[in-house]
């Protein structure tokens, strides 16, 4: 059974940094694609960034470029989202999701196939 668990959220001041972790168990980690998403109160969930099997990141929102990076640790079956220079507009529940299979790439939003989701971790950025 696939399990996706996020951690690392919390309260941070504007301009600060957080590193979120997404640990995925119950599958072969090497070939999957993993995406980070967020949902702010009253807003729709949006994709932030994805890491495919090749290790190349795909950004889904412009505001993440230059501030957020994604990486993975194969030994720990974990994908990280490093977030720098945070602003109050980054306040949201952050989710990690996996697209399972062999040599999975990061698809455009119209073709997303992320069907294994975690419970989320809250990020709050104060002024």
Tab-separated table of C-alpha atoms in Angstrom:
chain	number	residue	atom	x	y	z
A	1	UNK	CA	0.000	0.000	0.000
A	2	UNK	CA	1.361	3.389	-1.025
A	3	UNK	CA	1.680	5.957	1.741
A	4	UNK	CA	2.533	9.604	1.254
A	5	UNK	CA	3.437	11.654	4.313
A	6	UNK	CA	4.325	15.339	4.331
A	7	UNK	CA	6.122	17.156	7.134
A	8	UNK	CA	8.063	20.309	7.835
A	9	UNK	CA	5.362	22.933	7.775
A	10	UNK	CA	5.039	25.611	10.402
A	11	UNK	CA	4.927	29.315	11.150
A	12	UNK	CA	7.638	31.512	9.673
A	13	UNK	CA	8.130	35.234	9.284
A	14	UNK	CA	8.116	36.933	5.920
A	15	UNK	CA	11.455	36.467	4.221
A	16	UNK	CA	12.125	33.230	6.038
A	17	UNK	CA	12.614	29.692	4.752
A	18	UNK	CA	11.119	26.266	5.264
A	19	UNK	CA	11.939	22.836	3.929
A	20	UNK	CA	9.048	20.472	3.454
A	21	UNK	CA	9.532	16.726	3.237
A	22	UNK	CA	7.467	14.132	1.415
A	23	UNK	CA	8.198	10.525	2.293
A	24	UNK	CA	6.645	7.875	0.061
A	25	UNK	CA	6.553	4.215	0.978
A	26	UNK	CA	5.133	1.059	-0.519
A	27	UNK	CA	6.501	1.474	-4.029
A	28	UNK	CA	9.589	1.682	-6.193
A	29	UNK	CA	10.673	5.249	-5.693
A	30	UNK	CA	13.100	5.654	-8.565
A	31	UNK	CA	10.709	5.995	-11.505
A	32	UNK	CA	7.850	8.026	-10.114
A	33	UNK	CA	7.013	11.679	-10.543
A	34	UNK	CA	6.304	13.695	-7.421
A	35	UNK	CA	4.525	17.003	-7.304
A	36	UNK	CA	4.009	19.649	-4.661
A	37	UNK	CA	0.711	21.473	-4.493
A	38	UNK	CA	-0.893	24.001	-2.201
A	39	UNK	CA	-4.332	25.249	-1.321
A	40	UNK	CA	-4.997	28.519	0.441
A	41	UNK	CA	-8.299	29.187	2.228
A	42	UNK	CA	-11.020	30.031	-0.266
A	43	UNK	CA	-8.830	29.223	-3.246
A	44	UNK	CA	-8.426	26.282	-5.571
A	45	UNK	CA	-5.534	23.911	-5.205
A	46	UNK	CA	-2.607	24.832	-7.431
A	47	UNK	CA	0.423	22.922	-8.568
A	48	UNK	CA	3.774	24.379	-7.588
A	49	UNK	CA	6.532	22.165	-8.881
A	50	UNK	CA	7.164	18.587	-9.978
A	51	UNK	CA	10.153	16.260	-10.166
A	52	UNK	CA	10.086	13.475	-12.713
A	53	UNK	CA	12.132	10.303	-12.921
A	54	UNK	CA	14.918	12.051	-14.830
A	55	UNK	CA	15.474	14.528	-12.012
A	56	UNK	CA	14.516	17.614	-14.003
A	57	UNK	CA	12.095	19.950	-12.196
A	58	UNK	CA	8.992	21.410	-13.784
A	59	UNK	CA	7.565	24.613	-12.353
A	60	UNK	CA	3.829	25.176	-12.536
A	61	UNK	CA	3.685	28.695	-11.086
A	62	UNK	CA	5.906	31.632	-11.913
A	63	UNK	CA	6.093	32.820	-8.309
A	64	UNK	CA	7.980	29.682	-7.308
A	65	UNK	CA	10.840	30.221	-9.731
A	66	UNK	CA	13.906	31.599	-8.010
A	67	UNK	CA	12.480	30.858	-4.548
A	68	UNK	CA	11.437	27.184	-4.424
A	69	UNK	CA	13.506	24.158	-5.344
A	70	UNK	CA	12.712	20.458	-5.362
A	71	UNK	CA	15.089	17.598	-4.666
A	72	UNK	CA	15.006	13.946	-3.672
A	73	UNK	CA	16.885	11.494	-1.510
A	74	UNK	CA	16.604	7.970	-2.938
A	75	UNK	CA	17.954	6.389	0.223
A	76	UNK	CA	15.142	7.927	2.251
A	77	UNK	CA	12.367	7.712	-0.383
A	78	UNK	CA	11.858	11.397	0.260
A	79	UNK	CA	11.282	14.461	-1.886
A	80	UNK	CA	11.988	17.895	-0.469
A	81	UNK	CA	10.562	21.311	-1.221
A	82	UNK	CA	12.935	24.059	-0.180
A	83	UNK	CA	11.111	27.372	0.087
A	84	UNK	CA	13.023	30.617	0.491
A	85	UNK	CA	12.022	34.262	0.769
A	86	UNK	CA	8.518	33.336	1.849
A	87	UNK	CA	5.706	35.880	1.784
A	88	UNK	CA	2.235	35.853	3.355
A	89	UNK	CA	0.819	34.882	-0.054
A	90	UNK	CA	2.588	31.525	0.372
A	91	UNK	CA	0.375	30.699	3.335
A	92	UNK	CA	-1.489	27.499	2.488
A	93	UNK	CA	-1.838	23.809	3.135
A	94	UNK	CA	0.911	22.098	1.162
A	95	UNK	CA	0.412	18.669	-0.331
A	96	UNK	CA	2.662	16.148	-1.967
A	97	UNK	CA	1.416	13.682	-4.549
A	98	UNK	CA	2.903	10.838	-6.557
A	99	UNK	CA	2.332	9.716	-10.122
A	100	UNK	CA	3.245	6.049	-10.110
A	101	UNK	CA	4.720	3.947	-12.859
A	102	UNK	CA	7.881	3.607	-14.890
A	103	UNK	CA	9.910	6.614	-15.979
A	104	UNK	CA	7.172	9.045	-15.106
A	105	UNK	CA	7.521	12.574	-16.399
A	106	UNK	CA	5.951	15.743	-15.095
A	107	UNK	CA	2.834	16.335	-17.157
A	108	UNK	CA	1.080	19.630	-17.900
A	109	UNK	CA	-1.894	20.367	-15.630
A	110	UNK	CA	-4.430	19.090	-18.172
A	111	UNK	CA	-2.774	15.677	-18.035
A	112	UNK	CA	-1.963	15.341	-14.359
A	113	UNK	CA	-2.203	11.812	-13.035
A	114	UNK	CA	-1.261	12.339	-9.401
A	115	UNK	CA	-3.417	9.795	-7.632
A	116	UNK	CA	-1.557	9.195	-4.376
A	117	UNK	CA	-1.818	12.124	-2.000
A	118	UNK	CA	-0.667	12.941	1.475
A	119	UNK	CA	-2.659	14.654	4.205
A	120	UNK	CA	-0.821	17.946	3.851
A	121	UNK	CA	1.285	20.175	6.052
A	122	UNK	CA	0.332	23.731	6.962
A	123	UNK	CA	2.614	26.635	6.102
A	124	UNK	CA	1.837	30.032	7.596
A	125	UNK	CA	3.891	33.112	6.787
A	126	UNK	CA	3.451	36.127	9.029
A	127	UNK	CA	4.359	39.755	8.410
